[in-house]
Amino acid sequence: MRILTSASLIRSSEEDGSKILDKLKIKVRLPSGKLVIGTLWKYDSYYNIAVVNIKASPELREACIHNQVPANVKLSQSKLVAIGRAFESGELMATGGTLLHGTTKFDCQQLMASTCKITKAGIGGLIVGSDGKFMGMSFYYKDGAPFLPFSILQKCLKHFNKFGRVVQLSLGLRIGSLQAEKLHVREQVHDSFPNAHGIYVQMVSDKSPAADSGIKVGDVITKIDKLELFNAQEVLFFCISIFYLETIL
């Protein structure tokens, strides 16, 4: 069986946080309290995820996230719940919060932001919506739990299986939700397009795929293939999905 979790749990606490611990020993506590030994199968430092293998156990039920319909994350201030479990006691922990428009301070652009405040015991735990749908996997930050959307987790698991690693795609642009931009930026856009919403282009690298396609700083991307856009993660995931399909065809 494979367990998806945060790579923070297997990395060194030293300055070079990307280094995997030497002579790593992984223990997994089952719902009954029994400890079993796990082995590291795959990990990705950029997305900060790891997959641990353990022997099959009837105590664990398979999570079929590959077949799940994507949760609706279009509206900001959507209610979320971060769920974790204490390692020693097995006690279930949960805290509420909301989905935010803004991006996080981490390098990974696909991380979404929330106001759920968790302890480090919640690292690698679930983020679920008010409708009970699985939204993603949480990470620790003092101002709220950023989380990696389940659509990105899907992509990573598929890449692990097919390529043995996560294949990165560089578009050469930095984007963000228009509603999360500074007031003067939103005013400039709305002066010309009063009802504009979508994704604001903050930076375009020279000679990048984005530049070659004609995208410029200040552009607002409202739709891709008739799909209305509300957060930057949707744009990045759409492009990554197209890349993945082209790779396997």
Coordinates of N, CA and C in Angstrom, one line a residue:
M1 N 0.8 -1.2 0.0 CA 0.0 0.0 0.0 C 0.9 1.2 0.0
R2 N 0.4 2.3 -0.6 CA 1.1 3.5 -0.7 C 0.4 4.6 0.1
I3 N 1.2 5.4 0.8 CA 0.7 6.5 1.6 C 1.3 7.8 1.1
L4 N 0.4 8.7 0.8 CA 0.8 10.0 0.3 C 0.9 11.0 1.5
T5 N 2.0 11.6 1.6 CA 2.2 12.6 2.7 C 3.2 13.7 2.3
S6 N 3.5 14.5 3.3 CA 4.4 15.7 3.0 C 5.9 15.2 3.1
A7 N 6.7 15.8 2.2 CA 8.1 15.5 2.3 C 8.8 16.2 3.4
S8 N 8.1 17.1 4.1 CA 8.6 17.7 5.3 C 8.9 16.7 6.4
L9 N 8.2 15.6 6.4 CA 8.4 14.6 7.4 C 9.6 13.7 7.2
I10 N 10.2 13.8 6.0 CA 11.4 13.0 5.7 C 12.6 13.8 5.4
R11 N 12.5 15.1 5.5 CA 13.7 16.0 5.1 C 14.4 16.3 6.4
S12 N 15.7 16.7 6.1 CA 16.5 17.2 7.2 C 16.0 18.5 7.7
S13 N 16.2 18.8 9.0 CA 15.8 20.1 9.6 C 16.9 21.1 9.5
E14 N 18.0 20.7 8.9 CA 19.1 21.7 8.7 C 18.7 22.7 7.7
E15 N 19.7 23.7 7.4 CA 19.4 24.8 6.5 C 19.1 24.2 5.1
D16 N 19.7 23.2 4.6 CA 19.4 22.6 3.4 C 18.2 21.7 3.5
G17 N 17.0 22.3 3.5 CA 15.8 21.6 3.7 C 15.4 20.6 2.6
S18 N 16.1 20.6 1.5 CA 15.8 19.7 0.4 C 16.5 18.3 0.6
K19 N 17.4 18.2 1.6 CA 18.2 17.0 1.8 C 17.3 16.0 2.5
I20 N 17.3 14.8 2.0 CA 16.6 13.7 2.6 C 17.5 13.1 3.7
L21 N 16.9 12.8 4.9 CA 17.6 12.3 6.0 C 18.4 11.0 5.7
D22 N 19.6 10.9 6.1 CA 20.4 9.7 6.0 C 19.8 8.6 6.9
K23 N 19.9 7.3 6.4 CA 19.5 6.2 7.2 C 18.1 6.4 7.7
L24 N 17.2 6.8 6.8 CA 15.8 7.2 7.2 C 15.1 5.9 7.6
K25 N 14.4 6.1 8.8 CA 13.5 5.0 9.3 C 12.1 5.6 9.4
I26 N 11.2 4.9 8.7 CA 9.8 5.4 8.7 C 8.9 4.5 9.4
K27 N 8.1 5.0 10.4 CA 7.2 4.2 11.1 C 5.8 4.8 10.9
V28 N 4.8 3.9 10.6 CA 3.5 4.3 10.3 C 2.6 3.7 11.3
R29 N 1.8 4.6 12.0 CA 0.9 4.1 13.0 C -0.5 3.9 12.4
L30 N -1.0 2.6 12.5 CA -2.3 2.2 11.9 C -3.4 2.7 12.9
P31 N -4.6 2.7 12.4 CA -5.7 3.1 13.3 C -5.8 2.4 14.6
S32 N -5.4 1.1 14.6 CA -5.4 0.3 15.8 C -4.4 0.7 16.8
G33 N -3.4 1.5 16.4 CA -2.3 1.9 17.2 C -1.0 1.1 16.9
K34 N -1.1 0.1 16.1 CA 0.0 -0.8 15.7 C 1.0 0.0 14.8
L35 N 2.3 -0.1 15.1 CA 3.3 0.5 14.3 C 3.8 -0.5 13.2
V36 N 3.9 0.0 12.0 CA 4.5 -0.8 10.9 C 5.6 0.0 10.3
I37 N 6.6 -0.7 9.7 CA 7.7 -0.1 9.0 C 7.3 0.3 7.6
G38 N 7.7 1.5 7.2 CA 7.5 2.0 5.8 C 8.8 2.3 5.1
T39 N 8.7 2.3 3.8 CA 9.9 2.6 3.0 C 9.5 3.7 2.0
L40 N 10.5 4.6 1.8 CA 10.3 5.7 0.9 C 10.3 5.3 -0.5
W41 N 9.2 5.5 -1.3 CA 9.1 5.1 -2.7 C 9.5 6.2 -3.6
K42 N 8.8 7.4 -3.5 CA 9.1 8.5 -4.4 C 8.9 9.8 -3.6
Y43 N 9.6 10.9 -4.0 CA 9.3 12.2 -3.4 C 9.7 13.2 -4.4
D44 N 9.1 14.4 -4.2 CA 9.4 15.6 -5.0 C 9.6 16.8 -4.1
S45 N 10.7 17.4 -4.2 CA 11.0 18.6 -3.3 C 10.2 19.8 -3.7
Y46 N 10.0 20.1 -5.0 CA 9.2 21.3 -5.4 C 7.8 21.3 -4.8
Y47 N 7.1 20.1 -5.0 CA 5.8 20.0 -4.5 C 5.7 19.6 -3.0
N48 N 6.9 19.2 -2.5 CA 7.0 18.9 -1.1 C 6.1 17.7 -0.7
I49 N 6.1 16.7 -1.6 CA 5.3 15.5 -1.3 C 6.2 14.2 -1.3
A50 N 5.7 13.2 -0.6 CA 6.4 11.9 -0.5 C 5.4 10.8 -0.6
V51 N 5.8 9.7 -1.1 CA 5.0 8.5 -1.1 C 5.7 7.4 -0.3
V52 N 5.1 6.8 0.7 CA 5.7 5.8 1.5 C 5.0 4.4 1.2
N53 N 5.7 3.4 1.1 CA 5.2 2.0 0.9 C 5.1 1.3 2.2
I54 N 4.0 0.6 2.5 CA 3.9 -0.3 3.6 C 3.2 -1.6 3.1
K55 N 3.3 -2.7 3.9 CA 2.6 -3.9 3.6 C 1.1 -3.6 3.7
A56 N 0.4 -4.3 2.8 CA -1.1 -4.1 2.7 C -1.7 -4.4 4.1
S57 N -2.6 -3.6 4.5 CA -3.3 -3.8 5.8 C -4.8 -3.6 5.7
P58 N -5.6 -4.5 6.2 CA -7.0 -4.3 6.2 C -7.5 -3.1 7.0
E59 N -6.7 -2.6 7.8 CA -7.1 -1.4 8.6 C -7.2 -0.1 7.8
L60 N -6.5 -0.1 6.7 CA -6.5 1.1 5.8 C -7.3 0.9 4.6
R61 N -8.2 1.9 4.3 CA -9.0 1.9 3.2 C -8.4 2.7 2.1
E62 N -8.5 2.2 0.9 CA -8.0 2.9 -0.3 C -8.7 4.2 -0.6
A63 N -8.0 5.3 -0.9 CA -8.6 6.6 -1.2 C -8.5 6.7 -2.8
C64 N -9.7 6.7 -3.4 CA -9.7 6.7 -4.9 C -9.8 8.1 -5.4
I65 N -8.7 8.9 -5.2 CA -8.8 10.3 -5.6 C -8.6 10.4 -7.1
H66 N -8.2 9.4 -7.8 CA -8.0 9.5 -9.3 C -9.4 9.6 -10.0
N67 N -10.4 9.1 -9.4 CA -11.7 9.2 -10.0 C -12.6 10.3 -9.4
Q68 N -12.1 11.1 -8.6 CA -12.9 12.1 -7.9 C -13.2 13.3 -8.9
V69 N -14.4 13.8 -8.8 CA -14.7 15.1 -9.6 C -14.0 16.2 -8.9
P70 N -13.3 17.2 -9.6 CA -12.7 18.3 -8.9 C -13.6 19.1 -8.1
A71 N -13.2 19.5 -6.9 CA -14.0 20.3 -6.0 C -14.1 21.7 -6.6
N72 N -15.2 22.4 -6.3 CA -15.4 23.8 -6.7 C -14.7 24.7 -5.9
V73 N -13.6 25.3 -6.4 CA -12.8 26.3 -5.7 C -12.9 27.7 -6.3
K74 N -14.0 28.0 -7.0 CA -14.1 29.2 -7.7 C -14.2 30.4 -6.8
L75 N -14.9 30.3 -5.7 CA -15.2 31.4 -4.9 C -14.3 31.5 -3.7
S76 N -13.8 32.7 -3.5 CA -13.0 32.9 -2.3 C -13.9 32.9 -1.1
Q77 N -13.3 32.7 0.1 CA -14.0 32.7 1.4 C -14.8 31.4 1.5
S78 N -14.6 30.4 0.6 CA -15.2 29.1 0.8 C -14.8 28.5 2.1
K79 N -15.7 27.8 2.8 CA -15.3 27.2 4.1 C -14.5 25.9 3.9
L80 N -13.5 25.8 4.7 CA -12.6 24.7 4.6 C -12.4 24.1 6.0
V81 N -12.0 22.8 6.1 CA -11.6 22.2 7.3 C -10.3 21.5 7.1
A82 N -9.3 21.7 8.0 CA -8.0 21.0 7.9 C -8.1 19.9 9.0
I83 N -7.7 18.7 8.6 CA -7.8 17.5 9.4 C -6.5 16.9 9.6
G84 N -6.1 16.5 10.8 CA -4.8 15.8 11.0 C -5.0 14.8 12.2
R85 N -4.0 14.0 12.4 CA -4.1 13.0 13.5 C -2.8 13.0 14.3
A86 N -2.9 13.1 15.6 CA -1.7 13.1 16.4 C -1.0 11.7 16.4
F87 N 0.3 11.7 16.2 CA 1.0 10.4 16.0 C 0.9 9.5 17.2
E88 N 1.2 10.0 18.3 CA 1.3 9.2 19.5 C -0.1 8.7 20.0
S89 N -1.0 9.6 20.1 CA -2.3 9.3 20.7 C -3.3 8.8 19.6
G90 N -3.1 9.2 18.4 CA -4.0 8.8 17.3 C -5.3 9.7 17.3
E91 N -5.2 10.7 18.2 CA -6.4 11.6 18.3 C -6.6 12.4 17.0
L92 N -7.8 12.5 16.6 CA -8.2 13.2 15.4 C -8.3 14.7 15.7
M93 N -7.7 15.6 14.9 CA -7.8 17.0 15.1 C -8.3 17.7 13.9
A94 N -9.0 18.8 14.1 CA -9.6 19.6 13.0 C -9.7 21.0 13.3
T95 N -9.5 21.9 12.3 CA -9.7 23.3 12.5 C -10.3 23.9 11.3
G96 N -11.2 24.9 11.4 CA -11.9 25.5 10.3 C -11.1 26.7 9.8
G97 N -11.5 27.1 8.6 CA -10.9 28.3 8.0 C -11.6 28.6 6.6
T98 N -11.0 29.5 5.8 CA -11.6 29.8 4.6 C -10.6 29.8 3.5
L99 N -11.0 29.6 2.2 CA -10.1 29.6 1.1 C -9.9 31.1 0.7
L100 N -8.6 31.4 0.4 CA -8.2 32.8 0.1 C -7.9 32.9 -1.4
H101 N -8.0 34.1 -1.9 CA -7.6 34.3 -3.3 C -6.1 34.4 -3.5
G102 N -5.4 34.9 -2.5 CA -4.0 35.2 -2.7 C -3.1 33.9 -2.8
T103 N -1.9 34.1 -3.2 CA -0.9 33.1 -3.3 C -0.2 33.0 -2.0
T104 N 0.7 31.9 -1.8 CA 1.4 31.8 -0.6 C 2.8 32.3 -0.8
K105 N 3.6 32.3 0.2 CA 5.0 32.8 0.2 C 6.0 31.7 -0.2
F106 N 5.5 30.6 -0.5 CA 6.4 29.5 -0.9 C 6.7 29.5 -2.4
D107 N 7.8 28.8 -2.8 CA 8.2 28.8 -4.2 C 7.2 28.1 -5.1
C108 N 6.5 27.1 -4.6 CA 5.5 26.4 -5.4 C 4.3 27.2 -5.7
Q109 N 4.1 27.6 -7.0 CA 3.0 28.5 -7.4 C 1.7 27.8 -7.3
Q110 N 1.7 26.5 -7.3 CA 0.4 25.8 -7.3 C -0.3 25.6 -6.0
L111 N 0.5 26.0 -4.9 CA -0.1 26.0 -3.6 C -1.3 27.0 -3.5
M112 N -2.3 26.6 -2.8 CA -3.4 27.5 -2.5 C -3.4 27.9 -1.1
A113 N -4.0 29.0 -0.8 CA -3.9 29.6 0.6 C -5.2 29.4 1.3
S114 N -5.1 29.2 2.6 CA -6.3 29.1 3.5 C -6.0 29.8 4.8
T115 N -7.0 30.0 5.6 CA -6.8 30.6 6.9 C -6.8 29.6 8.0
C116 N -6.9 28.3 7.6 CA -6.8 27.2 8.6 C -5.5 27.2 9.4
K117 N -5.5 27.4 10.7 CA -4.3 27.4 11.4 C -4.1 26.0 12.1
I118 N -3.0 25.3 11.7 CA -2.7 24.0 12.2 C -1.4 24.0 12.9
T119 N -1.2 23.0 13.7 CA 0.2 22.7 14.3 C 1.0 21.9 13.3
K120 N 2.2 21.6 13.6 CA 3.0 20.8 12.7 C 2.6 19.4 12.7
A121 N 1.7 19.0 13.7 CA 1.2 17.6 13.6 C 0.2 17.5 12.5
G122 N -0.3 18.6 11.9 CA -1.2 18.5 10.8 C -0.6 18.5 9.5
I123 N 0.8 18.5 9.4 CA 1.5 18.5 8.1 C 1.1 17.2 7.4
G124 N 0.7 17.3 6.1 CA 0.4 16.2 5.3 C -1.0 15.7 5.5
G125 N -1.8 16.5 6.3 CA -3.2 16.1 6.5 C -4.1 16.6 5.4
L126 N -5.4 16.3 5.6 CA -6.4 16.6 4.6 C -6.9 18.0 4.7
I127 N -7.3 18.6 3.6 CA -8.1 19.8 3.5 C -9.4 19.4 2.8
V128 N -10.5 19.6 3.5 CA -11.8 19.3 2.8 C -12.7 20.5 2.8
G129 N -13.6 20.5 1.8 CA -14.5 21.6 1.7 C -15.7 21.4 2.6
S130 N -16.6 22.4 2.7 CA -17.8 22.3 3.5 C -18.7 21.2 3.0
D131 N -18.6 20.9 1.7 CA -19.4 19.8 1.1 C -18.8 18.4 1.3
G132 N -17.6 18.4 2.0 CA -17.0 17.1 2.3 C -16.0 16.6 1.3
K133 N -15.9 17.4 0.2 CA -15.0 16.9 -0.9 C -13.5 17.2 -0.5
F134 N -12.7 16.3 -0.9 CA -11.2 16.4 -0.7 C -10.7 17.5 -1.6
M135 N -10.1 18.5 -0.9 CA -9.6 19.7 -1.6 C -8.1 19.6 -1.9
G136 N -7.3 19.0 -0.9 CA -5.9 18.9 -1.1 C -5.2 18.5 0.2
M137 N -3.9 18.6 0.2 CA -3.0 18.2 1.3 C -2.4 19.4 1.9
S138 N -2.4 19.5 3.3 CA -2.0 20.7 3.9 C -0.6 20.7 4.3
F139 N 0.0 21.9 4.4 CA 1.3 22.2 4.9 C 1.3 23.2 6.0
Y140 N 2.4 23.3 6.8 CA 2.4 24.2 7.9 C 2.9 25.6 7.6
Y141 N 2.2 26.6 8.1 CA 2.6 28.0 8.0 C 1.9 28.7 9.1
K142 N 2.6 29.6 9.8 CA 2.1 30.2 11.0 C 0.8 31.0 10.8
D143 N 0.6 31.6 9.6 CA -0.6 32.4 9.3 C -1.7 31.7 8.7
G144 N -1.6 30.4 8.5 CA -2.6 29.6 7.9 C -2.1 28.5 7.1
A145 N -2.8 27.4 6.8 CA -2.3 26.2 6.2 C -2.4 26.4 4.7
P146 N -1.3 26.5 4.0 CA -1.3 26.4 2.5 C -1.6 24.9 2.2
F147 N -2.1 24.7 1.0 CA -2.4 23.3 0.6 C -2.2 23.1 -0.9
L148 N -1.8 21.9 -1.2 CA -1.6 21.5 -2.6 C -2.9 20.9 -3.1
P149 N -3.5 21.5 -4.2 CA -4.8 21.0 -4.6 C -4.7 19.5 -5.1
F150 N -5.8 18.8 -4.9 CA -5.8 17.4 -5.2 C -5.6 17.1 -6.7
S151 N -5.9 18.1 -7.6 CA -5.6 17.9 -9.0 C -4.1 17.8 -9.3
I152 N -3.4 18.6 -8.5 CA -1.9 18.6 -8.7 C -1.4 17.3 -8.1
L153 N -1.9 16.8 -7.0 CA -1.6 15.5 -6.4 C -1.8 14.4 -7.4
Q154 N -2.9 14.4 -8.0 CA -3.2 13.4 -9.1 C -2.1 13.4 -10.1
K155 N -1.7 14.6 -10.6 CA -0.7 14.7 -11.6 C 0.6 14.1 -11.2
C156 N 1.0 14.4 -9.9 CA 2.2 13.9 -9.4 C 2.2 12.4 -9.3
L157 N 1.2 11.8 -8.8 CA 1.1 10.4 -8.7 C 1.2 9.7 -10.1
K158 N 0.5 10.3 -11.1 CA 0.6 9.7 -12.4 C 2.0 9.8 -13.0
H159 N 2.7 10.9 -12.7 CA 4.1 11.1 -13.2 C 5.0 10.1 -12.5
F160 N 4.8 9.9 -11.2 CA 5.6 8.9 -10.4 C 5.5 7.6 -11.1
N161 N 4.3 7.2 -11.4 CA 4.1 5.9 -12.0 C 4.6 5.7 -13.4
K162 N 4.5 6.8 -14.2 CA 4.9 6.7 -15.6 C 6.4 7.0 -15.8
F163 N 6.9 8.1 -15.2 CA 8.2 8.6 -15.4 C 9.2 8.3 -14.3
G164 N 8.7 8.0 -13.1 CA 9.5 7.8 -11.9 C 9.9 9.1 -11.2
R165 N 9.4 10.2 -11.7 CA 9.6 11.5 -11.1 C 8.5 12.4 -11.6
V166 N 8.4 13.6 -11.0 CA 7.4 14.6 -11.5 C 8.1 15.4 -12.6
V167 N 7.5 15.5 -13.8 CA 8.1 16.2 -14.9 C 7.6 17.7 -14.8
Q168 N 8.5 18.6 -14.6 CA 8.1 20.0 -14.4 C 8.0 20.7 -15.8
L169 N 7.0 21.6 -15.9 CA 6.7 22.4 -17.0 C 6.9 23.9 -16.7
S170 N 7.8 24.5 -17.4 CA 8.0 26.0 -17.2 C 7.3 26.8 -18.3
L171 N 6.3 27.6 -17.9 CA 5.6 28.4 -18.9 C 6.3 29.8 -19.0
G172 N 7.1 30.1 -18.1 CA 7.8 31.4 -18.2 C 6.9 32.6 -17.8
L173 N 6.0 32.4 -16.9 CA 5.2 33.6 -16.5 C 4.8 33.4 -15.0
R174 N 4.6 34.5 -14.4 CA 4.0 34.6 -13.0 C 2.7 35.2 -13.0
I175 N 1.7 34.5 -12.4 CA 0.3 35.0 -12.5 C -0.3 34.9 -11.1
G176 N -1.4 35.6 -11.0 CA -2.2 35.6 -9.7 C -3.6 36.0 -10.0
S177 N -4.5 35.8 -9.0 CA -5.9 36.2 -9.2 C -6.0 37.7 -9.3
L178 N -6.8 38.2 -10.2 CA -7.0 39.6 -10.3 C -7.5 40.2 -9.0
Q179 N -8.4 39.5 -8.3 CA -9.0 40.1 -7.1 C -7.9 40.1 -6.0
A180 N -6.8 39.5 -6.1 CA -5.8 39.5 -5.1 C -4.7 40.6 -5.4
E181 N -4.8 41.2 -6.5 CA -3.8 42.2 -6.9 C -4.0 43.5 -6.1
K182 N -3.0 44.4 -6.1 CA -3.1 45.7 -5.4 C -4.2 46.5 -6.0
L183 N -4.7 47.5 -5.2 CA -5.9 48.2 -5.6 C -5.7 49.0 -6.9
H184 N -4.5 49.6 -7.1 CA -4.3 50.4 -8.3 C -4.2 49.5 -9.5
V185 N -3.8 48.3 -9.4 CA -3.8 47.4 -10.5 C -5.2 47.0 -10.9
R186 N -6.1 46.7 -9.9 CA -7.5 46.4 -10.2 C -8.2 47.6 -10.8
E187 N -7.9 48.8 -10.3 CA -8.5 50.0 -10.8 C -8.2 50.2 -12.3
Q188 N -6.9 50.0 -12.7 CA -6.5 50.1 -14.0 C -7.2 49.2 -15.0
V189 N -7.3 47.9 -14.5 CA -8.0 46.9 -15.3 C -9.5 47.2 -15.4
H190 N -10.1 47.6 -14.3 CA -11.6 47.8 -14.3 C -12.0 49.1 -15.0
D191 N -11.0 50.1 -15.2 CA -11.3 51.3 -15.9 C -11.6 50.9 -17.4
S192 N -10.9 49.9 -17.9 CA -11.1 49.5 -19.3 C -12.1 48.4 -19.4
F193 N -12.1 47.5 -18.4 CA -13.0 46.4 -18.5 C -13.7 46.2 -17.1
P194 N -14.9 47.0 -17.0 CA -15.5 47.0 -15.7 C -15.9 45.7 -15.0
N195 N -16.2 44.7 -15.9 CA -16.7 43.4 -15.3 C -15.6 42.3 -15.4
A196 N -14.3 42.8 -15.5 CA -13.3 41.8 -15.7 C -13.0 41.0 -14.4
H197 N -12.7 39.7 -14.6 CA -12.3 38.8 -13.6 C -11.4 37.8 -14.2
G198 N -10.6 37.1 -13.4 CA -9.8 36.1 -13.9 C -8.4 36.2 -13.4
I199 N -7.4 35.9 -14.2 CA -6.0 35.8 -13.8 C -5.2 36.9 -14.4
Y200 N -4.4 37.6 -13.5 CA -3.6 38.7 -13.9 C -2.2 38.3 -14.2
V201 N -1.6 38.7 -15.3 CA -0.3 38.3 -15.7 C 0.7 39.3 -15.1
Q202 N 1.5 38.8 -14.1 CA 2.4 39.7 -13.4 C 3.8 39.8 -14.0
M203 N 4.3 38.7 -14.7 CA 5.6 38.7 -15.3 C 5.7 37.7 -16.4
V204 N 6.4 38.0 -17.5 CA 6.6 37.1 -18.6 C 8.1 37.1 -18.9
S205 N 8.7 35.9 -18.9 CA 10.1 35.8 -19.2 C 10.3 35.8 -20.7
D206 N 11.5 36.4 -21.1 CA 11.8 36.5 -22.5 C 12.0 35.1 -23.1
K207 N 11.6 35.0 -24.3 CA 11.8 33.7 -25.1 C 11.2 32.5 -24.4
S208 N 10.2 32.7 -23.6 CA 9.5 31.6 -22.9 C 8.3 31.2 -23.8
P209 N 7.7 30.0 -23.5 CA 6.5 29.6 -24.2 C 5.4 30.7 -24.0
A210 N 5.3 31.3 -22.9 CA 4.3 32.3 -22.7 C 4.5 33.5 -23.6
A211 N 5.8 34.0 -23.7 CA 6.1 35.1 -24.5 C 5.9 34.8 -26.0
D212 N 6.3 33.6 -26.4 CA 6.1 33.2 -27.8 C 4.6 33.1 -28.2
S213 N 3.8 32.9 -27.2 CA 2.3 32.8 -27.5 C 1.7 34.1 -27.5
G214 N 2.4 35.2 -27.2 CA 1.9 36.5 -27.2 C 1.3 37.1 -25.9
I215 N 1.5 36.3 -24.8 CA 1.1 36.8 -23.5 C 2.0 37.9 -23.0
K216 N 1.4 39.0 -22.5 CA 2.1 40.2 -22.0 C 1.8 40.5 -20.6
V217 N 2.7 41.2 -19.9 CA 2.4 41.7 -18.5 C 1.2 42.6 -18.6
G218 N 0.3 42.4 -17.7 CA -0.9 43.2 -17.6 C -2.1 42.6 -18.3
D219 N -1.9 41.5 -19.0 CA -3.0 40.8 -19.6 C -3.8 40.1 -18.5
V220 N -5.1 39.9 -18.8 CA -6.0 39.2 -17.9 C -6.6 38.0 -18.6
I221 N -6.3 36.8 -18.1 CA -6.8 35.6 -18.7 C -8.1 35.2 -18.0
T222 N -9.2 35.2 -18.8 CA -10.5 35.0 -18.2 C -11.0 33.6 -18.4
K223 N -10.6 33.0 -19.6 CA -11.1 31.6 -19.9 C -10.0 30.9 -20.6
I224 N -10.0 29.5 -20.5 CA -9.2 28.6 -21.3 C -10.1 27.5 -21.7
D225 N -10.2 27.4 -23.1 CA -11.1 26.4 -23.6 C -12.5 26.4 -23.0
K226 N -13.1 27.6 -22.9 CA -14.4 27.9 -22.4 C -14.5 27.7 -20.9
L227 N -13.4 27.4 -20.2 CA -13.5 27.3 -18.8 C -13.1 28.6 -18.1
E228 N -14.1 29.1 -17.3 CA -13.8 30.4 -16.6 C -12.8 30.1 -15.5
L229 N -11.9 31.1 -15.4 CA -10.8 31.0 -14.4 C -11.0 31.9 -13.2
F230 N -10.6 31.4 -12.0 CA -10.8 32.2 -10.8 C -9.5 32.2 -10.0
N231 N -8.6 31.3 -10.2 CA -7.3 31.3 -9.5 C -6.2 30.8 -10.4
A232 N -5.0 31.2 -10.0 CA -3.8 30.8 -10.8 C -3.6 29.3 -10.9
Q233 N -3.9 28.6 -9.9 CA -3.7 27.2 -9.9 C -4.4 26.5 -11.1
E234 N -5.6 27.0 -11.4 CA -6.4 26.4 -12.5 C -5.6 26.6 -13.8
V235 N -5.0 27.7 -14.1 CA -4.3 27.9 -15.3 C -3.1 27.0 -15.4
L236 N -2.3 26.9 -14.3 CA -1.1 26.1 -14.2 C -1.5 24.6 -14.4
F237 N -2.6 24.2 -13.7 CA -3.0 22.8 -13.8 C -3.5 22.4 -15.2
F238 N -4.2 23.4 -15.9 CA -4.7 23.1 -17.2 C -3.6 22.9 -18.2
C239 N -2.5 23.8 -18.1 CA -1.4 23.7 -19.0 C -0.6 22.4 -18.7
I240 N -0.4 22.0 -17.4 CA 0.3 20.8 -17.1 C -0.5 19.6 -17.6
S241 N -1.8 19.7 -17.5 CA -2.6 18.5 -18.0 C -2.5 18.3 -19.5
I242 N -2.5 19.4 -20.2 CA -2.3 19.3 -21.7 C -0.9 18.7 -22.0
F243 N 0.1 19.2 -21.2 CA 1.5 18.6 -21.4 C 1.5 17.1 -21.1
Y244 N 0.8 16.7 -20.0 CA 0.8 15.3 -19.7 C 0.1 14.5 -20.7
L245 N -1.0 15.0 -21.3 CA -1.7 14.2 -22.3 C -0.9 14.1 -23.6
E246 N -0.2 15.2 -23.9 CA 0.7 15.1 -25.1 C 1.8 14.2 -24.9
T247 N 2.3 14.0 -23.7 CA 3.4 13.1 -23.4 C 3.0 11.7 -23.5
I248 N 1.8 11.3 -23.1 CA 1.4 9.9 -23.1 C 0.8 9.5 -24.4
L249 N 0.5 10.4 -25.3 CA -0.1 10.1 -26.6 C 1.0 9.6 -27.6

